[in-house]
Amino acid sequence: MRKDRIKYICDRCGAESPQWHGKCQSCGEWDALVEFRLPDGPPAVTRRAPMGAPVTATQVDPDTQARSPSGLHELDRVLGGGIVPGSLVLLAGDPGIGKSTLLLQAASSFAAAHGGCLYVTGEESLSQVAMRSRRLHTLSSRLLLLAESQVEAIAQQVEQTSPQLLIVDSVQAMYSSASTSLPGTVSQVRECTARLLSLAKSSALPTFLVGHVTKEGAVAGPRLLEHMVDTVLSLEGDRHSGYRLLRCVKNRFGSTDELGLFQMTENGLRGVPDASAALLAERRAGAPGSSVIPSLEGTRPLLVEIQALVARAAPHVTPRRSVTGLDYGRTCLVLAVLEKRAGIPLAGEDVFVNVPGGIRVTEPATDLGLALAVAGSYQDAVIRPSTACVGEVGLTGEIRAVPRLDRRLAELARHGFRCCVAPPGPQKRAPDGMQVIAVEDLSQAFRAAFSS
Ligand code: TYD
Ligand code: MG
């Protein structure tokens, strides 16, 4: 083997080094560098492009990447319409969030439509998977289960059974005989992924990999794999709420904007087609400290409630800021603008902010909803009935434009809202029965939104 085909990778942080050191130069861990041999021949991540003369873009048929729908509508939507042959998809998420459940359901509905699926588990026994499968009503003779942790053995089984879809649960449980490290370490996870990637590409076999993320920042985790795989999906949510959000973090075959919503039931994950209605179902209209915003994740508008509670902080203690479901930095920015530009003194107050349903919304268009919820809680003011708001809050307290206002207004109208406080600017025609009140700054927004 040539010398330049050997790399050293830190098993703790994933840093690469051309030579071995006793201490990782990046994270300082001792004895953590592991030899990593790149496979002989061309690197496994090389795209299998036909060699030859260049062609014009118009001569290439983009439809050769035809997709096969899995049958789980929300999953297909997030993938951009279905599963691409030969694609390697990483499904990342906290342990216990529902990754195995989702992929078992996907495997079963894909198998019913397109033929055999091979579901490989390195974490559970076959009877555990079969038991879950029975609970999900996904038992099928086209769904092959295999308890195996060695990627070479998986490749052999793929050759023998020629499945149409391969699922490997999880990448942290796999090992390759080409590496001597323990399963779950950076070098093993990389080696196994490289092996499965070349298997997927060489036999046009779509493959899903499960990857756990840990709160501590994913040691040997999916972060490291993001550049190797074609698509990264993330399953998120509050384990207690029942809702699960499926997001696309990276997609070589489509947009990353789409979002899927599921509900965890006793029979597995069920797609939620009307996500807005589900998220607003438990809202108490007329409560101070609550606002509704039409957020837009990808092409899908989603009505979410923002709740805030402002309460006097205990004396001599730093006031608390607790933010769930929104970006912490943005929330602090909006609180500072409220204090400085809208005369709401929050320095001595505890502020709690939450988006019910375990949903996380991060676009700046949520700013105005947050500002109104916080101001409403502080002043005990209630937002007018059937009124929502949307807008980015600037540092001078101005309300800034948001993209695709028309889609957001249509979603509000569909759910019975009759008024929206929004940024000024060229208004497209509002839906029938919907009043749009354009506001330029926070004080105008307060006057427009709160009942007098
Ligand atoms: P699981 O798919 O095993 O999570 P992961 O693979 O991400 O670790 O499922 C996690 C939880 O989901 C588990 O605690 C039980 C719950 N669950 C249900 O509520 N309903 C179901 O039908 C199934 C299969 C699981
Ligand atoms: Mg699992």
Short mmCIF file of C-alpha atoms and ligand atoms in Angstrom, two decimals:
data_model
loop_
_atom_site.label_atom_id
_atom_site.label_comp_id
_atom_site.label_asym_id
_atom_site.label_seq_id
_atom_site.Cartn_x
_atom_site.Cartn_y
_atom_site.Cartn_z
CA MET A 1 0.00 0.00 0.00
CA ARG A 2 1.32 3.47 -0.90
CA LYS A 3 2.17 5.71 2.01
CA ASP A 4 -0.18 8.48 0.92
CA ARG A 5 -3.13 6.06 1.14
CA ILE A 6 -2.86 6.01 4.94
CA LYS A 7 -4.39 8.67 7.17
CA TYR A 8 -4.67 9.06 10.92
CA ILE A 9 -8.02 10.05 12.34
CA CYS A 10 -8.80 11.06 15.88
CA ASP A 11 -11.38 8.68 17.30
CA ARG A 12 -12.69 11.41 19.52
CA CYS A 13 -13.09 14.48 17.31
CA GLY A 14 -12.59 13.12 13.78
CA ALA A 15 -9.61 15.38 12.96
CA GLU A 16 -7.36 14.01 10.23
CA SER A 17 -3.60 14.01 10.22
CA PRO A 18 -1.09 12.69 7.66
CA GLN A 19 1.10 11.29 10.43
CA TRP A 20 0.63 9.71 13.81
CA HIS A 21 0.89 11.77 17.00
CA GLY A 22 0.52 10.61 20.58
CA LYS A 23 -1.85 13.52 21.21
CA CYS A 24 -4.53 14.76 18.82
CA GLN A 25 -3.46 18.20 17.53
CA SER A 26 -7.07 19.27 17.35
CA CYS A 27 -8.82 18.17 20.56
CA GLY A 28 -5.82 17.27 22.72
CA GLU A 29 -6.95 13.69 23.45
CA TRP A 30 -4.07 11.27 24.08
CA ASP A 31 -3.73 8.00 22.22
CA ALA A 32 -6.76 8.64 20.06
CA LEU A 33 -5.25 8.66 16.54
CA VAL A 34 -6.17 5.58 14.58
CA GLU A 35 -4.69 4.48 11.29
CA PHE A 36 -7.21 4.69 8.47
CA ARG A 37 -6.38 2.96 5.22
CA LEU A 38 -8.10 4.31 2.17
CA PRO A 39 -9.33 1.45 0.02
CA ASP A 40 -7.16 0.39 -2.92
CA GLY A 41 -8.17 1.66 -6.31
CA PRO A 42 -10.23 4.77 -6.85
CA PRO A 43 -11.68 6.31 -3.70
CA ALA A 44 -15.08 4.90 -2.84
CA VAL A 45 -16.74 8.29 -2.92
CA THR A 46 -15.96 8.85 -6.61
CA ARG A 47 -19.15 9.41 -8.58
CA ARG A 48 -19.63 6.82 -11.29
CA ALA A 49 -19.65 9.21 -14.22
CA PRO A 50 -19.28 7.78 -17.71
CA MET A 51 -15.92 8.69 -19.22
CA GLY A 52 -15.71 10.40 -22.58
CA ALA A 53 -16.05 13.72 -24.30
CA PRO A 54 -17.98 16.55 -22.68
CA VAL A 55 -21.60 16.97 -23.74
CA THR A 56 -23.84 20.00 -23.64
CA ALA A 57 -26.18 20.24 -20.68
CA THR A 58 -29.17 19.95 -23.01
CA GLN A 59 -27.95 16.55 -24.21
CA VAL A 60 -28.06 15.04 -20.74
CA ASP A 61 -31.31 13.39 -19.74
CA PRO A 62 -32.03 14.58 -16.20
CA ASP A 63 -34.75 11.94 -15.84
CA THR A 64 -32.25 9.11 -15.53
CA GLN A 65 -32.48 9.80 -11.79
CA ALA A 66 -36.10 8.70 -11.69
CA ARG A 67 -37.41 8.40 -8.17
CA SER A 68 -39.36 5.60 -6.60
CA PRO A 69 -41.86 6.80 -4.00
CA SER A 70 -41.55 4.96 -0.70
CA GLY A 71 -45.28 5.24 -0.15
CA LEU A 72 -44.81 7.29 3.03
CA HIS A 73 -46.01 10.60 1.68
CA GLU A 74 -44.23 12.84 4.19
CA LEU A 75 -40.91 11.03 3.68
CA ASP A 76 -41.24 11.24 -0.11
CA ARG A 77 -41.99 14.94 0.07
CA VAL A 78 -38.86 15.62 2.15
CA LEU A 79 -36.72 13.54 -0.23
CA GLY A 80 -38.00 15.61 -3.14
CA GLY A 81 -40.51 13.11 -4.54
CA GLY A 82 -39.12 9.69 -3.69
CA ILE A 83 -36.02 7.55 -3.37
CA VAL A 84 -33.26 7.95 -5.98
CA PRO A 85 -31.56 4.72 -7.18
CA GLY A 86 -28.06 4.32 -5.76
CA SER A 87 -28.49 7.15 -3.27
CA LEU A 88 -27.06 6.91 0.22
CA VAL A 89 -29.32 8.62 2.75
CA LEU A 90 -28.38 9.22 6.37
CA LEU A 91 -31.26 9.47 8.84
CA ALA A 92 -29.95 11.19 11.94
CA GLY A 93 -31.68 11.81 15.23
CA ASP A 94 -31.59 11.39 18.98
CA PRO A 95 -31.87 7.86 20.34
CA GLY A 96 -35.52 6.88 20.84
CA ILE A 97 -36.92 9.54 18.51
CA GLY A 98 -38.34 7.01 16.03
CA LYS A 99 -35.69 6.39 13.35
CA SER A 100 -36.05 2.61 13.32
CA THR A 101 -39.82 2.95 13.31
CA LEU A 102 -39.82 5.32 10.35
CA LEU A 103 -37.46 3.20 8.27
CA LEU A 104 -39.26 -0.04 9.04
CA GLN A 105 -42.49 1.55 7.84
CA ALA A 106 -40.74 2.97 4.76
CA ALA A 107 -39.16 -0.43 4.00
CA SER A 108 -42.47 -2.17 4.21
CA SER A 109 -44.40 0.23 2.00
CA PHE A 110 -41.50 0.41 -0.47
CA ALA A 111 -41.39 -3.40 -0.56
CA ALA A 112 -45.11 -3.61 -1.30
CA ALA A 113 -44.69 -1.31 -4.32
CA HIS A 114 -41.25 -2.16 -5.70
CA GLY A 115 -40.07 -5.54 -4.41
CA GLY A 116 -37.75 -6.87 -1.72
CA CYS A 117 -36.17 -4.74 0.98
CA LEU A 118 -33.34 -5.80 3.24
CA TYR A 119 -33.48 -4.35 6.75
CA VAL A 120 -30.23 -4.95 8.61
CA THR A 121 -30.16 -4.42 12.33
CA GLY A 122 -26.96 -4.24 14.32
CA GLU A 123 -28.65 -3.07 17.49
CA GLU A 124 -31.65 -5.26 18.11
CA SER A 125 -32.44 -8.93 17.85
CA LEU A 126 -34.52 -10.21 14.96
CA SER A 127 -37.42 -10.97 17.29
CA GLN A 128 -37.38 -7.38 18.56
CA VAL A 129 -37.57 -6.07 14.99
CA ALA A 130 -40.27 -8.59 14.09
CA MET A 131 -42.24 -7.60 17.17
CA ARG A 132 -42.06 -3.93 16.18
CA SER A 133 -42.93 -4.87 12.65
CA ARG A 134 -46.06 -6.69 13.84
CA ARG A 135 -47.06 -3.69 15.93
CA LEU A 136 -46.64 -1.47 12.88
CA HIS A 137 -48.57 -3.93 10.68
CA THR A 138 -45.59 -4.11 8.36
CA LEU A 139 -44.96 -7.87 8.37
CA SER A 140 -44.46 -8.92 4.78
CA SER A 141 -42.67 -11.67 2.94
CA ARG A 142 -40.96 -9.04 0.82
CA LEU A 143 -39.29 -7.53 3.88
CA LEU A 144 -36.10 -9.44 4.69
CA LEU A 145 -34.61 -8.96 8.15
CA LEU A 146 -30.97 -9.58 8.94
CA ALA A 147 -29.14 -9.25 12.26
CA GLU A 148 -25.59 -8.43 11.19
CA SER A 149 -22.92 -5.91 12.13
CA GLN A 150 -20.17 -6.62 9.63
CA VAL A 151 -20.44 -4.59 6.44
CA GLU A 152 -18.63 -7.21 4.35
CA ALA A 153 -21.25 -9.78 5.37
CA ILE A 154 -24.01 -7.31 4.52
CA ALA A 155 -22.49 -6.79 1.06
CA GLN A 156 -22.49 -10.55 0.57
CA GLN A 157 -26.15 -10.81 1.56
CA VAL A 158 -27.02 -7.98 -0.80
CA GLU A 159 -25.36 -9.91 -3.62
CA GLN A 160 -27.34 -13.03 -2.77
CA THR A 161 -30.75 -11.48 -2.20
CA SER A 162 -30.63 -8.52 -4.67
CA PRO A 163 -32.93 -6.22 -2.67
CA GLN A 164 -34.41 -3.03 -4.11
CA LEU A 165 -33.72 -1.09 -0.92
CA LEU A 166 -31.19 -1.54 1.88
CA ILE A 167 -31.58 -0.21 5.40
CA VAL A 168 -28.71 -0.32 7.87
CA ASP A 169 -29.65 0.37 11.49
CA SER A 170 -27.38 1.87 12.78
CA VAL A 171 -24.06 2.95 11.31
CA GLN A 172 -22.62 3.20 14.82
CA ALA A 173 -23.27 -0.49 15.38
CA MET A 174 -21.47 -1.59 12.20
CA TYR A 175 -17.84 -2.60 11.78
CA SER A 176 -15.62 -3.43 8.87
CA SER A 177 -12.94 -6.08 8.99
CA ALA A 178 -10.68 -3.56 7.20
CA SER A 179 -10.38 -1.55 10.41
CA THR A 180 -9.29 -2.74 13.81
CA SER A 181 -11.11 -0.05 15.84
CA LEU A 182 -14.21 -0.66 17.90
CA PRO A 183 -17.65 -0.16 16.32
CA GLY A 184 -18.92 3.38 16.75
CA THR A 185 -15.48 4.98 16.57
CA VAL A 186 -14.76 7.57 13.91
CA SER A 187 -12.57 5.32 11.81
CA GLN A 188 -15.08 2.43 11.86
CA VAL A 189 -18.02 4.67 11.05
CA ARG A 190 -16.10 6.18 8.13
CA GLU A 191 -14.87 2.85 6.85
CA CYS A 192 -18.35 1.30 7.03
CA THR A 193 -19.96 4.28 5.34
CA ALA A 194 -17.38 4.26 2.55
CA ARG A 195 -18.04 0.54 2.04
CA LEU A 196 -21.83 0.98 1.96
CA LEU A 197 -21.47 3.98 -0.35
CA SER A 198 -19.55 1.99 -2.91
CA LEU A 199 -22.10 -0.84 -2.58
CA ALA A 200 -24.95 1.62 -3.18
CA LYS A 201 -23.26 3.20 -6.20
CA SER A 202 -22.01 0.01 -7.82
CA SER A 203 -25.37 -1.76 -7.69
CA ALA A 204 -27.67 1.31 -7.92
CA LEU A 205 -29.10 0.20 -4.59
CA PRO A 206 -30.75 2.96 -2.57
CA THR A 207 -29.50 2.71 1.00
CA PHE A 208 -30.66 4.32 4.23
CA LEU A 209 -28.26 4.56 7.14
CA VAL A 210 -29.45 5.26 10.66
CA GLY A 211 -27.14 7.50 12.69
CA HIS A 212 -27.62 8.46 16.31
CA VAL A 213 -26.66 11.93 17.41
CA THR A 214 -25.65 12.51 20.95
CA LYS A 215 -26.23 15.64 22.97
CA GLU A 216 -22.48 16.00 23.47
CA GLY A 217 -22.03 16.76 19.79
CA ALA A 218 -21.95 13.40 18.12
CA VAL A 219 -18.69 11.63 18.83
CA ALA A 220 -18.04 9.53 15.73
CA GLY A 221 -21.45 10.68 14.73
CA PRO A 222 -23.37 11.72 11.67
CA ARG A 223 -21.67 15.16 11.45
CA LEU A 224 -18.59 13.39 10.19
CA LEU A 225 -20.58 11.54 7.54
CA GLU A 226 -22.47 14.45 6.10
CA HIS A 227 -19.99 15.04 3.30
CA MET A 228 -19.87 11.34 2.34
CA VAL A 229 -23.57 10.66 1.90
CA ASP A 230 -25.91 12.09 -0.75
CA THR A 231 -28.73 13.13 1.55
CA VAL A 232 -29.00 13.84 5.25
CA LEU A 233 -32.39 13.70 6.92
CA SER A 234 -32.94 14.67 10.50
CA LEU A 235 -35.79 13.41 12.65
CA GLU A 236 -36.50 15.83 15.45
CA GLY A 237 -39.09 16.53 18.05
CA ASP A 238 -39.91 16.54 21.66
CA ARG A 239 -40.19 12.94 22.74
CA HIS A 240 -43.09 13.82 25.02
CA SER A 241 -45.17 15.75 22.48
CA GLY A 242 -45.83 13.00 19.95
CA TYR A 243 -44.96 15.15 16.93
CA ARG A 244 -41.88 14.37 14.89
CA LEU A 245 -40.44 16.71 12.31
CA LEU A 246 -38.51 15.30 9.38
CA ARG A 247 -36.13 17.80 7.82
CA CYS A 248 -33.69 17.55 4.98
CA VAL A 249 -30.30 18.95 5.96
CA LYS A 250 -28.49 18.10 2.72
CA ASN A 251 -29.82 16.82 -0.58
CA ARG A 252 -27.77 16.19 -3.70
CA PHE A 253 -30.97 15.36 -5.57
CA GLY A 254 -33.30 18.19 -4.63
CA SER A 255 -34.12 21.02 -2.29
CA THR A 256 -33.41 20.95 1.42
CA ASP A 257 -36.38 23.11 2.28
CA GLU A 258 -39.10 20.54 2.61
CA LEU A 259 -40.44 19.43 5.91
CA GLY A 260 -42.49 16.42 6.95
CA LEU A 261 -44.62 16.13 10.04
CA PHE A 262 -45.47 12.84 11.74
CA GLN A 263 -47.28 11.89 14.86
CA MET A 264 -46.03 8.96 16.94
CA THR A 265 -48.95 6.66 17.69
CA GLU A 266 -49.09 3.18 19.20
CA ASN A 267 -48.97 1.83 15.65
CA GLY A 268 -45.98 3.83 14.54
CA LEU A 269 -45.54 7.15 12.81
CA ARG A 270 -48.52 8.61 11.03
CA GLY A 271 -48.13 11.45 8.52
CA VAL A 272 -49.93 14.64 9.52
CA PRO A 273 -51.29 16.17 6.31
CA ASP A 274 -52.85 19.23 7.97
CA ALA A 275 -49.93 20.20 10.17
CA SER A 276 -51.21 23.71 10.94
CA ALA A 277 -54.52 22.47 12.37
CA ALA A 278 -52.71 19.87 14.46
CA LEU A 279 -50.24 22.40 15.88
CA LEU A 280 -52.94 24.91 16.80
CA ALA A 281 -55.41 22.37 18.18
CA GLU A 282 -54.60 22.97 21.84
CA ARG A 283 -54.17 26.72 21.63
CA ARG A 284 -56.10 28.88 24.07
CA ALA A 285 -57.17 31.84 21.98
CA GLY A 286 -57.39 35.07 23.96
CA ALA A 287 -54.54 34.30 26.34
CA PRO A 288 -51.87 37.00 26.88
CA GLY A 289 -48.41 35.94 25.77
CA SER A 290 -49.57 33.90 22.78
CA SER A 291 -49.27 34.72 19.09
CA VAL A 292 -49.75 32.78 15.86
CA ILE A 293 -47.36 33.11 12.95
CA PRO A 294 -47.52 31.66 9.45
CA SER A 295 -44.04 30.20 9.09
CA LEU A 296 -42.80 28.82 5.82
CA GLU A 297 -40.56 25.79 5.81
CA GLY A 298 -39.65 25.06 2.22
CA THR A 299 -42.79 25.29 0.18
CA ARG A 300 -44.99 24.33 3.07
CA PRO A 301 -46.67 27.01 5.17
CA LEU A 302 -47.12 26.02 8.78
CA LEU A 303 -49.11 27.92 11.39
CA VAL A 304 -47.38 27.77 14.75
CA GLU A 305 -48.10 29.33 18.09
CA ILE A 306 -45.42 31.19 19.99
CA GLN A 307 -45.88 31.39 23.76
CA ALA A 308 -44.02 33.68 26.10
CA LEU A 309 -44.09 34.17 29.83
CA VAL A 310 -42.44 37.21 31.39
CA ALA A 311 -42.19 37.09 35.17
CA ARG A 312 -40.32 39.19 37.72
CA ALA A 313 -36.89 37.66 38.39
CA ALA A 314 -35.85 36.84 41.93
CA PRO A 315 -33.80 39.69 43.46
CA HIS A 316 -29.99 39.53 43.10
CA VAL A 317 -30.20 36.68 40.62
CA THR A 318 -29.42 36.93 36.90
CA PRO A 319 -32.77 36.83 35.08
CA ARG A 320 -33.43 33.60 33.21
CA ARG A 321 -33.86 33.25 29.48
CA SER A 322 -35.34 29.92 28.49
CA VAL A 323 -35.99 29.39 24.78
CA THR A 324 -37.50 26.25 23.27
CA GLY A 325 -38.35 25.93 19.59
CA LEU A 326 -36.80 29.23 18.47
CA ASP A 327 -33.23 30.30 17.85
CA TYR A 328 -31.69 31.46 21.15
CA GLY A 329 -29.53 34.20 19.63
CA ARG A 330 -32.42 35.65 17.61
CA THR A 331 -34.64 35.60 20.67
CA CYS A 332 -32.07 37.58 22.68
CA LEU A 333 -31.86 40.06 19.79
CA VAL A 334 -35.63 40.58 19.75
CA LEU A 335 -35.68 40.99 23.56
CA ALA A 336 -32.95 43.64 23.30
CA VAL A 337 -34.87 45.50 20.57
CA LEU A 338 -38.05 45.37 22.70
CA GLU A 339 -36.15 46.87 25.61
CA LYS A 340 -34.32 49.57 23.67
CA ARG A 341 -36.78 50.52 20.93
CA ALA A 342 -40.20 49.68 22.32
CA GLY A 343 -39.80 50.65 25.96
CA ILE A 344 -40.40 47.21 27.44
CA PRO A 345 -37.94 46.82 30.34
CA LEU A 346 -36.96 43.17 30.45
CA ALA A 347 -33.61 43.42 32.23
CA GLY A 348 -35.10 42.40 35.58
CA GLU A 349 -37.51 39.81 34.18
CA ASP A 350 -37.31 36.09 33.61
CA VAL A 351 -38.41 35.32 30.04
CA PHE A 352 -39.60 31.89 28.95
CA VAL A 353 -40.38 31.25 25.28
CA ASN A 354 -41.84 28.09 23.82
CA VAL A 355 -43.24 26.78 20.56
CA PRO A 356 -45.74 24.08 21.55
CA GLY A 357 -45.67 20.76 19.71
CA GLY A 358 -41.91 20.26 19.93
CA ILE A 359 -41.52 22.16 16.66
CA ARG A 360 -38.48 24.29 15.93
CA VAL A 361 -38.82 27.33 13.68
CA THR A 362 -35.77 29.38 12.92
CA GLU A 363 -36.62 31.81 10.11
CA PRO A 364 -36.46 35.55 10.94
CA ALA A 365 -40.13 35.92 9.93
CA THR A 366 -40.96 34.61 13.42
CA ASP A 367 -39.51 37.76 15.07
CA LEU A 368 -42.70 39.80 15.15
CA GLY A 369 -44.71 36.90 16.62
CA LEU A 370 -42.09 36.53 19.33
CA ALA A 371 -42.06 40.27 20.04
CA LEU A 372 -45.85 40.36 20.35
CA ALA A 373 -45.96 37.28 22.58
CA VAL A 374 -43.32 38.74 24.94
CA ALA A 375 -44.84 42.23 24.95
CA GLY A 376 -48.30 40.70 25.44
CA SER A 377 -47.16 38.69 28.44
CA TYR A 378 -45.37 41.70 29.96
CA GLN A 379 -48.35 44.03 29.49
CA ASP A 380 -51.03 41.39 30.01
CA ALA A 381 -52.35 42.32 26.57
CA VAL A 382 -54.25 39.97 24.30
CA ILE A 383 -53.91 39.82 20.53
CA ARG A 384 -57.19 40.56 18.72
CA PRO A 385 -59.30 37.52 17.83
CA SER A 386 -58.46 35.71 14.55
CA THR A 387 -55.32 37.80 14.14
CA ALA A 388 -51.86 36.50 13.27
CA CYS A 389 -48.60 38.32 12.58
CA VAL A 390 -45.47 37.90 10.56
CA GLY A 391 -42.33 39.96 10.01
CA GLU A 392 -38.64 40.22 10.69
CA VAL A 393 -37.67 42.72 13.40
CA GLY A 394 -34.65 44.90 12.56
CA LEU A 395 -32.22 46.37 15.06
CA THR A 396 -33.89 49.78 14.93
CA GLY A 397 -37.27 48.24 15.68
CA GLU A 398 -38.42 48.34 12.06
CA ILE A 399 -40.55 45.50 10.65
CA ARG A 400 -38.91 43.99 7.58
CA ALA A 401 -40.33 42.10 4.64
CA VAL A 402 -40.65 38.30 4.58
CA PRO A 403 -40.58 36.01 1.54
CA ARG A 404 -43.76 34.49 0.09
CA LEU A 405 -46.31 36.50 2.05
CA ASP A 406 -49.06 35.35 -0.32
CA ARG A 407 -48.63 31.67 0.61
CA ARG A 408 -48.57 32.49 4.28
CA LEU A 409 -51.76 34.57 4.04
CA ALA A 410 -53.52 31.80 2.13
CA GLU A 411 -52.69 29.31 4.89
CA LEU A 412 -54.01 31.72 7.53
CA ALA A 413 -57.24 32.22 5.58
CA ARG A 414 -57.66 28.46 5.19
CA HIS A 415 -57.59 28.12 8.98
CA GLY A 416 -60.11 30.86 9.70
CA PHE A 417 -57.80 33.81 10.42
CA ARG A 418 -59.20 37.14 9.24
CA CYS A 419 -56.37 39.55 9.94
CA CYS A 420 -52.58 39.54 9.67
CA VAL A 421 -50.19 42.19 10.96
CA ALA A 422 -47.41 42.25 8.38
CA PRO A 423 -44.51 44.33 7.03
CA PRO A 424 -45.21 47.18 4.62
CA GLY A 425 -44.38 46.80 0.96
CA PRO A 426 -46.04 45.78 -2.24
CA GLN A 427 -48.97 43.63 -1.07
CA LYS A 428 -50.16 40.95 -3.36
CA ARG A 429 -53.93 40.63 -3.27
CA ALA A 430 -54.87 39.24 0.14
CA PRO A 431 -57.23 36.26 0.17
CA ASP A 432 -60.95 37.10 0.38
CA GLY A 433 -62.02 38.06 3.88
CA MET A 434 -58.43 38.61 5.03
CA GLN A 435 -57.31 42.04 6.19
CA VAL A 436 -53.58 42.80 6.06
CA ILE A 437 -52.44 45.59 8.38
CA ALA A 438 -49.04 46.90 7.27
CA VAL A 439 -46.87 48.12 10.15
CA GLU A 440 -43.51 49.87 9.96
CA ASP A 441 -42.25 49.43 13.49
CA LEU A 442 -42.94 47.70 16.78
CA SER A 443 -45.14 50.41 18.27
CA GLN A 444 -47.39 50.37 15.19
CA ALA A 445 -47.48 46.57 15.45
CA PHE A 446 -48.57 46.74 19.11
CA ARG A 447 -51.39 49.17 18.24
CA ALA A 448 -52.54 46.99 15.36
CA ALA A 449 -52.33 43.64 17.12
CA PHE A 450 -53.50 44.19 20.71
CA SER A 451 -57.11 44.63 21.72
CA SER A 452 -57.51 48.05 23.30
P1 TYD B 1 -37.47 3.79 17.76
O1 TYD B 1 -37.92 3.74 16.34
O2 TYD B 1 -36.92 2.54 18.34
O3 TYD B 1 -36.40 4.97 17.96
P2 TYD B 1 -34.87 5.08 17.43
O4 TYD B 1 -34.64 4.05 16.40
O5 TYD B 1 -34.77 6.49 16.89
O6 TYD B 1 -33.99 4.91 18.62
O7 TYD B 1 -38.74 4.24 18.60
C1 TYD B 1 -38.63 5.02 19.73
C2 TYD B 1 -39.85 5.16 20.55
O8 TYD B 1 -41.05 5.18 19.83
C3 TYD B 1 -39.96 4.04 21.54
O9 TYD B 1 -39.64 4.58 22.82
C4 TYD B 1 -41.38 3.60 21.54
C5 TYD B 1 -42.07 4.54 20.60
N1 TYD B 1 -42.98 3.85 19.69
C6 TYD B 1 -44.31 4.17 19.70
O10 TYD B 1 -44.77 5.04 20.46
N2 TYD B 1 -45.17 3.54 18.82
C7 TYD B 1 -44.72 2.57 17.98
O11 TYD B 1 -45.52 2.01 17.20
C8 TYD B 1 -43.33 2.23 17.98
C9 TYD B 1 -42.79 1.17 17.09
C10 TYD B 1 -42.49 2.90 18.84
MG MG B 2 -33.42 2.34 16.60
#
